[in-house]
Amino acid sequence: MGWITEDLIRRNAEHNDCVIFSLEELSLHQQEIERLEHIDKWCRDLKILYLQNNLIGKIENVSKLKKLEYLNLALNNIEKIENLEGCEELAKLDLTVNFIGELSSIKTLKHNIHLKELFLMGNPCASFDHYREFVVATLPQLKWLDGKEIEPSERIKALQEYSVIEPQIREQEKDHCLKRAKLKEEAQRKHQEEDKKEDKRSNAGFDGRWYTDVNATPSSLESKDHLQAPDTEEHNTKKLDNSEDDLEFWNKPCLFTPESRLETLRHMEKQRKNQEKLSEKKKKVKPPRTLITEDGKALNVNEPKIDFSLKDNEKQIILDLAVYRYMDTSLINVDVQPTYVRVMIKGKPFQLVLPAEVKPDSSSAKRSQTTGHLVICMPKVGEVITGGQRAFTSVKTTSDRSSEHINTRSKHMEKLEVDPSKHSFPDVANIVQEKKHTPRRRPEPKIIPSEEDPTFEENPEVPPLI
């Protein structure tokens, strides 16, 4: 059941920045409200008030709304028009599909001199003989009744026949009141019977049965009667009972009365509570998803169920995750390992085993500002893992090449021979010698062989020197 609270009014006053003292329009329809209260204290400036499709049984606590122009109370449980004299500016009143049987109660609306439109269709009084004529004659300020304009000729005729129509309306009201009294007694009796049944069920044993033997325990009685059953069977029987009760309730014929509406609402609320209890029982703590097995093997997991693509080239592996465009990047956590990559998206893991070993320290993760996709670049290492066996690829780096060059040079290097007989220890005193001036030697002239040289041989193929 719903109640009018300050929080409810503020939630429905978003168009006024949740300020309620200056609120001019308020909509509280379909809130299962049973009583009209607090509005005349909190929202004095209201001009439009929507309260249709609730369970309000009485018009009250609105007389202080001096500025109220439109009041909608359609589809409620109202049986009498009252307490609207203080709504001085009321111009439109909607009471469609209620339970108003006292048609003479519309006389209280004579004080609402600005009332132009009135809706009473769907009420028991609307089926009375000469209903329209009585309303037209009683409320001279009305311009429209049940969506139909009141013509001057219709009003004149209604005023002429008013003295004859009024006693007929009174008799019909009395018949309606007698029927309503009987229906109320019957509804009250049924309600008491249902309460007794519920009390019996609550006072019975925990398994729903009575035990006459005080000394006997439920377990011993069950062993005697051989009525032991597993929990699943009991659960199924409860389900069947609930479904049968539900079908019986909805198939049972009933009259359209305020009590039947309340009974329907109570039944729906009871069913909802039973469903919540069953769902709470079914709820179990889910075990954490296994990402790595006991033997250390990583598994492929896509719990967030997002699309992805994996590109594998000679130098690096690129993973493209179609992360939601408007998701905050703080909700994404990336963890790159040598053999797999794990991405936590709003607490849900995405894990993928890589086809080759990568360098986690050199990996990078970037997110697109247009599509929101997450791109993870993971450079490969020299060691490649294929099919569970390790195959080594010879990748020569600059340091390896320099070491090879040094080794080749060392092979061709000549070593000096030292005679240990001459000096067993190095002469430290004569390591540094004084510089002595030595005269420069003139370059010896190159000796060009002449023809007179006995070793000279003339070759005719060689051209002569110039």
Coordinates of C-alpha atoms in Angstrom, one line a residue:
M1 CA 0.0 0.0 0.0
G2 CA 1.2 3.5 -0.8
W3 CA 1.3 6.6 1.3
I4 CA 1.8 10.2 0.4
T5 CA 5.2 11.2 1.7
E6 CA 7.4 14.2 1.3
D7 CA 9.9 12.1 -0.6
L8 CA 7.3 10.9 -3.0
I9 CA 6.2 14.4 -3.8
R10 CA 9.8 15.6 -4.2
R11 CA 10.5 12.7 -6.6
N12 CA 7.5 13.8 -8.7
A13 CA 8.4 17.5 -8.6
E14 CA 11.6 17.3 -10.8
H15 CA 10.2 19.9 -13.1
N16 CA 10.2 22.3 -10.2
D17 CA 13.7 21.4 -9.0
C18 CA 12.2 19.2 -6.3
V19 CA 10.8 22.3 -4.5
I20 CA 7.4 21.5 -3.2
F21 CA 6.2 24.7 -1.5
S22 CA 5.8 26.5 -4.8
L23 CA 4.6 23.5 -6.8
E24 CA 1.7 24.2 -9.1
E25 CA 1.3 20.8 -10.8
L26 CA 1.6 17.4 -9.1
S27 CA 1.0 13.9 -10.6
L28 CA 0.6 11.0 -8.1
H29 CA -1.2 8.5 -10.3
Q30 CA -0.8 4.7 -10.0
Q31 CA 0.9 4.9 -6.6
E32 CA -1.6 2.6 -4.7
I33 CA -2.5 5.5 -2.4
E34 CA -5.3 4.8 0.1
R35 CA -5.6 8.1 1.8
L36 CA -5.4 11.7 0.6
E37 CA -3.3 13.6 3.1
H38 CA -0.5 16.2 3.7
I39 CA -0.9 17.8 0.3
D40 CA -2.9 20.8 1.6
K41 CA 0.0 21.6 4.1
W42 CA 3.0 21.1 1.8
C43 CA 1.7 22.3 -1.6
R44 CA -0.6 25.3 -1.0
D45 CA 0.0 26.7 -4.5
L46 CA -1.2 23.7 -6.4
K47 CA -3.3 24.4 -9.5
I48 CA -3.4 20.9 -11.1
L49 CA -3.5 17.6 -9.1
Y50 CA -3.5 14.1 -10.7
L51 CA -4.5 11.3 -8.4
Q52 CA -6.1 8.9 -10.8
N53 CA -5.8 5.1 -10.6
N54 CA -5.3 4.8 -6.8
L55 CA -7.2 3.4 -3.9
I56 CA -8.5 6.6 -2.3
G57 CA -11.8 6.0 -0.5
K58 CA -12.6 9.6 0.6
I59 CA -12.1 13.1 -0.6
E60 CA -10.3 15.0 2.2
N61 CA -7.5 17.3 3.1
V62 CA -7.8 19.4 -0.1
S63 CA -10.0 22.3 1.2
K64 CA -7.0 24.5 1.8
L65 CA -5.9 24.4 -1.8
K66 CA -7.5 27.8 -2.8
K67 CA -5.7 27.9 -6.2
L68 CA -6.6 24.4 -7.3
E69 CA -8.2 24.5 -10.8
Y70 CA -8.2 20.8 -11.9
L71 CA -8.6 17.7 -9.7
N72 CA -8.4 14.3 -11.2
L73 CA -9.6 11.4 -9.0
A74 CA -10.7 8.9 -11.6
L75 CA -10.4 5.2 -10.9
N76 CA -10.5 5.4 -7.2
N77 CA -12.8 4.0 -4.4
I78 CA -14.7 7.3 -3.7
E79 CA -18.4 6.8 -2.7
K80 CA -19.4 10.4 -1.9
I81 CA -18.6 13.9 -3.1
E82 CA -17.5 16.0 -0.1
N83 CA -14.9 18.4 1.3
L84 CA -14.4 20.5 -1.8
E85 CA -16.0 23.7 -0.7
G86 CA -12.7 25.3 0.1
C87 CA -11.3 24.9 -3.5
E88 CA -12.5 28.3 -4.6
E89 CA -10.9 28.2 -8.1
L90 CA -11.9 24.6 -9.0
A91 CA -13.0 24.6 -12.6
K92 CA -12.7 20.9 -13.6
L93 CA -13.4 17.8 -11.5
D94 CA -12.9 14.2 -12.8
L95 CA -14.5 11.4 -10.8
T96 CA -14.8 8.9 -13.6
V97 CA -15.2 5.2 -12.6
N98 CA -15.6 5.5 -8.9
F99 CA -18.3 4.1 -6.6
I100 CA -20.4 7.2 -6.1
G101 CA -24.0 6.1 -5.3
E102 CA -25.2 9.2 -3.4
L103 CA -26.0 11.4 -6.3
S104 CA -27.4 14.1 -3.9
S105 CA -23.9 14.7 -2.6
I106 CA -23.2 16.8 -5.7
K107 CA -25.1 19.6 -3.9
T108 CA -21.8 20.3 -2.0
L109 CA -20.4 21.6 -5.3
K110 CA -22.8 24.5 -5.4
H111 CA -20.1 26.5 -3.5
N112 CA -17.6 26.0 -6.3
I113 CA -18.9 28.8 -8.5
H114 CA -16.1 28.4 -11.1
L115 CA -16.8 24.7 -11.7
K116 CA -17.4 24.3 -15.5
E117 CA -16.7 20.6 -16.1
L118 CA -17.7 17.5 -14.2
F119 CA -17.1 13.8 -15.1
L120 CA -19.2 11.2 -13.3
M121 CA -19.4 8.4 -15.9
G122 CA -18.7 4.9 -14.7
N123 CA -20.2 5.5 -11.3
P124 CA -23.4 3.7 -10.0
C125 CA -25.2 7.1 -9.9
A126 CA -24.7 7.5 -13.7
S127 CA -27.1 4.6 -14.2
F128 CA -29.9 6.2 -12.3
D129 CA -33.0 7.4 -14.1
H130 CA -32.9 11.1 -14.8
Y131 CA -29.3 11.3 -13.6
R132 CA -28.3 14.0 -16.1
E133 CA -31.3 16.2 -15.6
F134 CA -30.8 16.1 -11.8
V135 CA -27.1 17.1 -12.1
V136 CA -27.8 19.9 -14.6
A137 CA -30.6 21.3 -12.4
T138 CA -28.6 21.1 -9.2
L139 CA -25.4 22.8 -10.5
P140 CA -26.3 25.8 -12.6
Q141 CA -22.6 26.9 -13.1
L142 CA -21.8 23.7 -15.1
K143 CA -21.1 24.0 -18.8
W144 CA -20.0 20.4 -19.5
L145 CA -21.1 17.1 -18.0
D146 CA -19.4 13.8 -18.9
G147 CA -17.8 15.5 -21.9
K148 CA -21.1 16.7 -23.3
E149 CA -22.0 20.4 -23.4
I150 CA -25.1 21.5 -21.5
E151 CA -27.4 23.5 -23.7
P152 CA -29.7 26.3 -22.3
S153 CA -32.8 24.4 -23.3
E154 CA -31.7 21.3 -21.5
R155 CA -31.1 23.3 -18.3
I156 CA -34.6 24.9 -18.5
K157 CA -36.2 21.5 -19.0
A158 CA -34.3 20.0 -16.1
L159 CA -35.3 22.9 -13.8
Q160 CA -38.9 22.4 -14.7
E161 CA -38.9 18.7 -14.0
Y162 CA -36.6 18.9 -10.9
S163 CA -39.5 18.6 -8.3
V164 CA -40.5 15.3 -9.9
I165 CA -37.0 13.9 -10.5
E166 CA -35.6 14.6 -7.0
P167 CA -37.8 12.0 -5.1
Q168 CA -37.0 9.4 -7.7
I169 CA -33.3 10.0 -7.2
R170 CA -33.7 9.7 -3.5
E171 CA -35.4 6.3 -3.8
Q172 CA -32.7 5.0 -6.1
E173 CA -30.1 6.2 -3.6
K174 CA -31.8 4.2 -0.8
D175 CA -31.8 1.0 -2.9
H176 CA -28.1 1.5 -3.7
C177 CA -27.2 2.1 0.0
L178 CA -29.0 -1.1 1.0
K179 CA -27.1 -3.1 -1.6
R180 CA -23.8 -1.5 -0.5
A181 CA -24.5 -2.4 3.1
K182 CA -25.0 -6.1 2.2
L183 CA -21.9 -6.2 0.0
K184 CA -19.8 -4.6 2.8
E185 CA -21.0 -7.2 5.3
E186 CA -20.3 -10.1 2.9
A187 CA -16.8 -8.6 2.2
Q188 CA -16.1 -8.2 5.9
R189 CA -17.1 -11.8 6.5
K190 CA -14.9 -13.2 3.8
H191 CA -12.0 -11.1 5.0
Q192 CA -12.4 -12.5 8.6
E193 CA -12.5 -16.1 7.2
E194 CA -9.3 -15.5 5.3
D195 CA -7.6 -14.1 8.4
K196 CA -8.6 -17.2 10.3
K197 CA -7.2 -19.4 7.7
E198 CA -3.9 -17.6 7.7
D199 CA -3.8 -17.8 11.5
K200 CA -4.3 -21.5 11.3
R201 CA -1.5 -21.9 8.8
S202 CA 0.8 -19.7 11.0
N203 CA -0.1 -21.6 14.2
A204 CA 0.4 -25.0 12.6
G205 CA 3.6 -27.0 12.7
F206 CA 6.6 -26.0 10.7
D207 CA 5.6 -28.5 8.0
G208 CA 2.0 -27.2 7.8
R209 CA 0.4 -30.1 9.8
W210 CA -1.1 -30.5 13.2
Y211 CA 0.3 -33.1 15.7
T212 CA -2.1 -34.4 18.4
D213 CA 0.5 -36.5 20.2
V214 CA 2.4 -34.2 22.6
N215 CA 5.3 -36.7 23.2
A216 CA 5.7 -37.6 19.5
T217 CA 8.0 -35.5 17.4
P218 CA 7.4 -34.7 13.8
S219 CA 10.3 -36.9 12.7
S220 CA 8.8 -40.0 14.5
L221 CA 5.3 -39.3 13.0
E222 CA 6.8 -39.0 9.6
S223 CA 8.6 -42.3 10.0
K224 CA 5.4 -44.0 11.1
D225 CA 3.4 -42.6 8.2
H226 CA 6.2 -43.0 5.8
L227 CA 5.7 -39.5 4.6
Q228 CA 9.3 -38.5 4.3
A229 CA 10.0 -36.5 1.1
P230 CA 13.0 -34.5 -0.2
D231 CA 13.1 -30.7 -0.1
T232 CA 12.6 -30.5 -3.9
E233 CA 9.3 -32.3 -3.7
E234 CA 8.0 -30.0 -1.0
H235 CA 9.1 -27.0 -3.0
N236 CA 7.3 -28.3 -6.0
T237 CA 4.1 -29.0 -4.0
K238 CA 4.3 -25.4 -2.6
K239 CA 4.6 -24.1 -6.1
L240 CA 1.6 -26.1 -7.3
D241 CA -0.5 -24.9 -4.3
N242 CA 0.4 -21.3 -5.0
S243 CA -0.4 -21.6 -8.7
E244 CA -3.8 -23.3 -7.9
D245 CA -4.7 -20.7 -5.4
D246 CA -3.8 -18.0 -7.9
L247 CA -5.9 -19.5 -10.7
E248 CA -8.8 -20.0 -8.2
F249 CA -8.6 -16.4 -7.2
W250 CA -8.6 -14.9 -10.7
N251 CA -11.3 -17.3 -12.0
K252 CA -13.7 -16.6 -9.0
P253 CA -16.5 -14.2 -10.0
C254 CA -16.7 -11.0 -8.1
L255 CA -18.5 -7.7 -8.1
F256 CA -16.9 -4.4 -8.9
T257 CA -16.7 -2.8 -5.5
P258 CA -14.1 -1.0 -3.4
E259 CA -13.6 -4.1 -1.3
S260 CA -12.9 -6.3 -4.4
R261 CA -10.3 -3.8 -5.6
L262 CA -8.6 -3.9 -2.2
E263 CA -8.8 -7.7 -2.2
T264 CA -7.2 -7.8 -5.6
L265 CA -4.4 -5.5 -4.5
R266 CA -3.8 -7.6 -1.3
H267 CA -3.7 -10.8 -3.4
M268 CA -1.2 -9.3 -5.8
E269 CA 1.0 -8.0 -2.9
K270 CA 0.9 -11.5 -1.3
Q271 CA 1.9 -13.1 -4.6
R272 CA 4.8 -10.6 -4.9
K273 CA 6.0 -11.4 -1.4
N274 CA 5.9 -15.1 -2.1
Q275 CA 7.9 -14.6 -5.3
E276 CA 10.5 -12.6 -3.4
K277 CA 10.8 -15.3 -0.8
L278 CA 11.3 -18.0 -3.4
S279 CA 13.8 -15.9 -5.3
E280 CA 15.8 -15.3 -2.1
K281 CA 15.9 -19.0 -1.5
K282 CA 17.1 -19.6 -5.0
K283 CA 19.7 -17.0 -4.7
K284 CA 23.1 -18.5 -4.0
V285 CA 26.5 -17.0 -3.8
K286 CA 28.1 -17.6 -7.1
P287 CA 31.6 -19.1 -6.9
P288 CA 34.3 -16.9 -8.3
R289 CA 35.0 -17.7 -12.0
T290 CA 38.1 -19.9 -12.5
L291 CA 40.7 -18.0 -14.5
I292 CA 43.7 -20.2 -13.9
T293 CA 43.5 -23.9 -13.2
E294 CA 45.2 -25.7 -10.4
D295 CA 48.1 -26.8 -12.7
G296 CA 48.7 -23.2 -13.7
K297 CA 47.0 -23.2 -17.1
A298 CA 45.3 -20.0 -18.1
L299 CA 41.7 -20.2 -19.5
N300 CA 40.0 -18.1 -22.1
V301 CA 37.2 -16.2 -20.4
N302 CA 34.8 -13.5 -21.8
E303 CA 32.4 -12.8 -19.0
P304 CA 31.5 -9.2 -20.2
K305 CA 30.6 -10.7 -23.6
I306 CA 32.2 -8.1 -25.7
D307 CA 33.6 -8.5 -29.2
F308 CA 37.3 -8.5 -29.8
S309 CA 39.9 -9.1 -32.5
L310 CA 43.5 -10.4 -32.3
K311 CA 46.2 -9.6 -34.8
D312 CA 49.5 -11.5 -34.7
N313 CA 52.5 -10.3 -36.8
E314 CA 56.2 -10.9 -36.6
K315 CA 57.0 -8.2 -34.1
Q316 CA 53.9 -7.8 -31.8
I317 CA 50.4 -9.0 -30.9
I318 CA 47.6 -6.5 -31.0
L319 CA 44.3 -7.1 -29.1
D320 CA 41.3 -4.8 -29.9
L321 CA 38.5 -4.9 -27.4
A322 CA 35.1 -3.4 -28.3
V323 CA 34.7 -1.7 -24.9
Y324 CA 31.5 0.3 -24.4
R325 CA 31.9 3.8 -25.8
Y326 CA 30.6 5.8 -22.8
M327 CA 32.1 3.6 -20.1
D328 CA 34.5 5.4 -17.7
T329 CA 38.1 4.3 -18.2
S330 CA 38.6 4.0 -14.5
L331 CA 36.3 0.9 -14.6
I332 CA 38.9 -0.9 -16.8
N333 CA 41.9 -2.7 -15.5
V334 CA 44.5 -4.3 -17.8
D335 CA 47.0 -6.9 -16.7
V336 CA 49.5 -8.3 -19.3
Q337 CA 51.4 -11.5 -18.5
P338 CA 53.9 -13.3 -20.7
T339 CA 51.5 -15.9 -21.9
Y340 CA 48.0 -14.3 -21.4
V341 CA 46.3 -10.9 -21.1
R342 CA 43.5 -10.1 -18.6
V343 CA 41.2 -7.1 -18.7
M344 CA 38.7 -6.4 -15.9
I345 CA 35.7 -4.5 -17.2
K346 CA 33.4 -3.3 -14.4
G347 CA 34.6 -6.3 -12.3
K348 CA 34.0 -8.8 -15.0
P349 CA 37.1 -10.6 -16.4
F350 CA 38.1 -10.9 -20.0
Q351 CA 41.1 -13.3 -20.3
L352 CA 42.8 -14.5 -23.5
V353 CA 45.7 -16.9 -23.9
L354 CA 48.3 -15.5 -26.3
P355 CA 49.7 -17.5 -29.2
A356 CA 53.3 -16.3 -28.4
E357 CA 55.2 -15.0 -25.4
V358 CA 55.2 -11.2 -25.0
K359 CA 57.0 -8.6 -23.0
P360 CA 54.7 -7.2 -20.3
D361 CA 57.0 -4.3 -19.5
S362 CA 57.0 -3.1 -23.1
S363 CA 53.3 -3.5 -23.7
S364 CA 51.0 -0.5 -24.0
A365 CA 47.2 0.0 -23.7
K366 CA 45.3 2.9 -25.4
R367 CA 41.7 3.7 -25.8
S368 CA 40.0 5.3 -28.7
Q369 CA 38.2 8.6 -28.0
T370 CA 35.7 8.1 -30.8
T371 CA 34.8 4.4 -30.6
G372 CA 35.8 3.7 -27.0
H373 CA 37.7 0.5 -28.1
L374 CA 40.7 -0.6 -26.0
V375 CA 43.8 -1.5 -28.1
I376 CA 46.6 -3.4 -26.3
C377 CA 50.0 -3.7 -28.1
M378 CA 52.2 -6.5 -26.8
P379 CA 55.7 -6.9 -28.4
K380 CA 57.0 -10.4 -28.8
V381 CA 60.2 -11.8 -27.3
G382 CA 62.7 -14.1 -29.0
E383 CA 61.3 -17.2 -27.4
V384 CA 58.1 -18.3 -29.1
I385 CA 55.7 -20.9 -27.5
T386 CA 54.0 -23.1 -30.0
G387 CA 51.8 -26.1 -29.1
G388 CA 53.1 -26.4 -25.6
Q389 CA 56.7 -26.9 -26.8
R390 CA 59.3 -24.2 -26.8
A391 CA 61.1 -23.4 -30.1
F392 CA 64.0 -20.9 -30.0
T393 CA 64.4 -18.4 -32.8
S394 CA 67.8 -16.9 -33.3
V395 CA 67.3 -13.2 -33.1
K396 CA 70.7 -11.4 -33.4
T397 CA 70.8 -8.1 -31.5
T398 CA 73.5 -5.4 -31.8
S399 CA 75.2 -6.6 -28.6
D400 CA 75.5 -10.2 -30.1
R401 CA 76.9 -8.9 -33.3
S402 CA 79.6 -6.8 -31.5
S403 CA 80.6 -9.8 -29.3
E404 CA 81.0 -11.9 -32.5
H405 CA 83.2 -9.2 -34.1
I406 CA 85.4 -9.0 -31.0
N407 CA 85.8 -12.8 -31.0
T408 CA 86.9 -12.8 -34.7
R409 CA 89.4 -10.0 -33.9
S410 CA 90.8 -11.9 -31.0
K411 CA 91.4 -15.0 -33.2
H412 CA 93.6 -13.1 -35.6
M413 CA 95.5 -11.1 -32.9
E414 CA 99.2 -12.0 -32.4
K415 CA 100.5 -12.6 -28.9
L416 CA 104.0 -11.3 -27.7
E417 CA 106.5 -13.8 -26.3
V418 CA 108.2 -12.9 -23.0
D419 CA 111.5 -14.5 -22.0
P420 CA 111.2 -15.2 -18.3
S421 CA 114.9 -15.8 -17.8
K422 CA 115.8 -12.2 -18.3
H423 CA 113.3 -10.5 -16.1
S424 CA 111.3 -12.3 -13.5
F425 CA 109.7 -9.0 -12.4
P426 CA 109.0 -5.9 -14.4
D427 CA 111.5 -3.0 -13.9
V428 CA 109.3 -0.3 -12.4
A429 CA 112.1 2.3 -12.3
N430 CA 112.7 2.2 -16.1
I431 CA 109.1 2.1 -17.2
V432 CA 109.1 5.9 -17.9
Q433 CA 112.2 7.1 -19.7
E434 CA 113.3 10.6 -20.3
K435 CA 112.6 12.0 -23.8
K436 CA 115.8 12.4 -25.8
H437 CA 116.1 14.6 -28.8
T438 CA 116.7 12.4 -31.8
P439 CA 117.5 14.0 -35.2
R440 CA 115.1 13.5 -37.9
R441 CA 116.2 11.1 -40.6
R442 CA 116.0 12.2 -44.1
P443 CA 113.9 10.0 -46.3
E444 CA 116.1 7.8 -48.4
P445 CA 115.6 8.4 -52.1
K446 CA 113.9 5.6 -54.0
I447 CA 116.3 3.8 -56.2
I448 CA 114.9 3.6 -59.7
P449 CA 116.5 0.7 -61.6
S450 CA 118.4 1.8 -64.7
E451 CA 119.0 0.0 -67.9
E452 CA 122.6 -0.6 -66.9
D453 CA 121.6 -2.6 -63.9
P454 CA 122.4 -6.2 -64.5
T455 CA 119.1 -7.3 -62.8
F456 CA 117.0 -5.1 -65.1
E457 CA 114.9 -6.9 -67.6
E458 CA 113.0 -5.1 -70.3
N459 CA 109.4 -6.1 -70.9
P460 CA 108.0 -5.0 -74.3
E461 CA 104.5 -5.1 -73.0
V462 CA 105.2 -2.5 -70.3
P463 CA 104.8 1.1 -71.6
P464 CA 107.9 3.3 -71.2
L465 CA 108.1 5.7 -68.1
I466 CA 107.6 9.4 -68.9

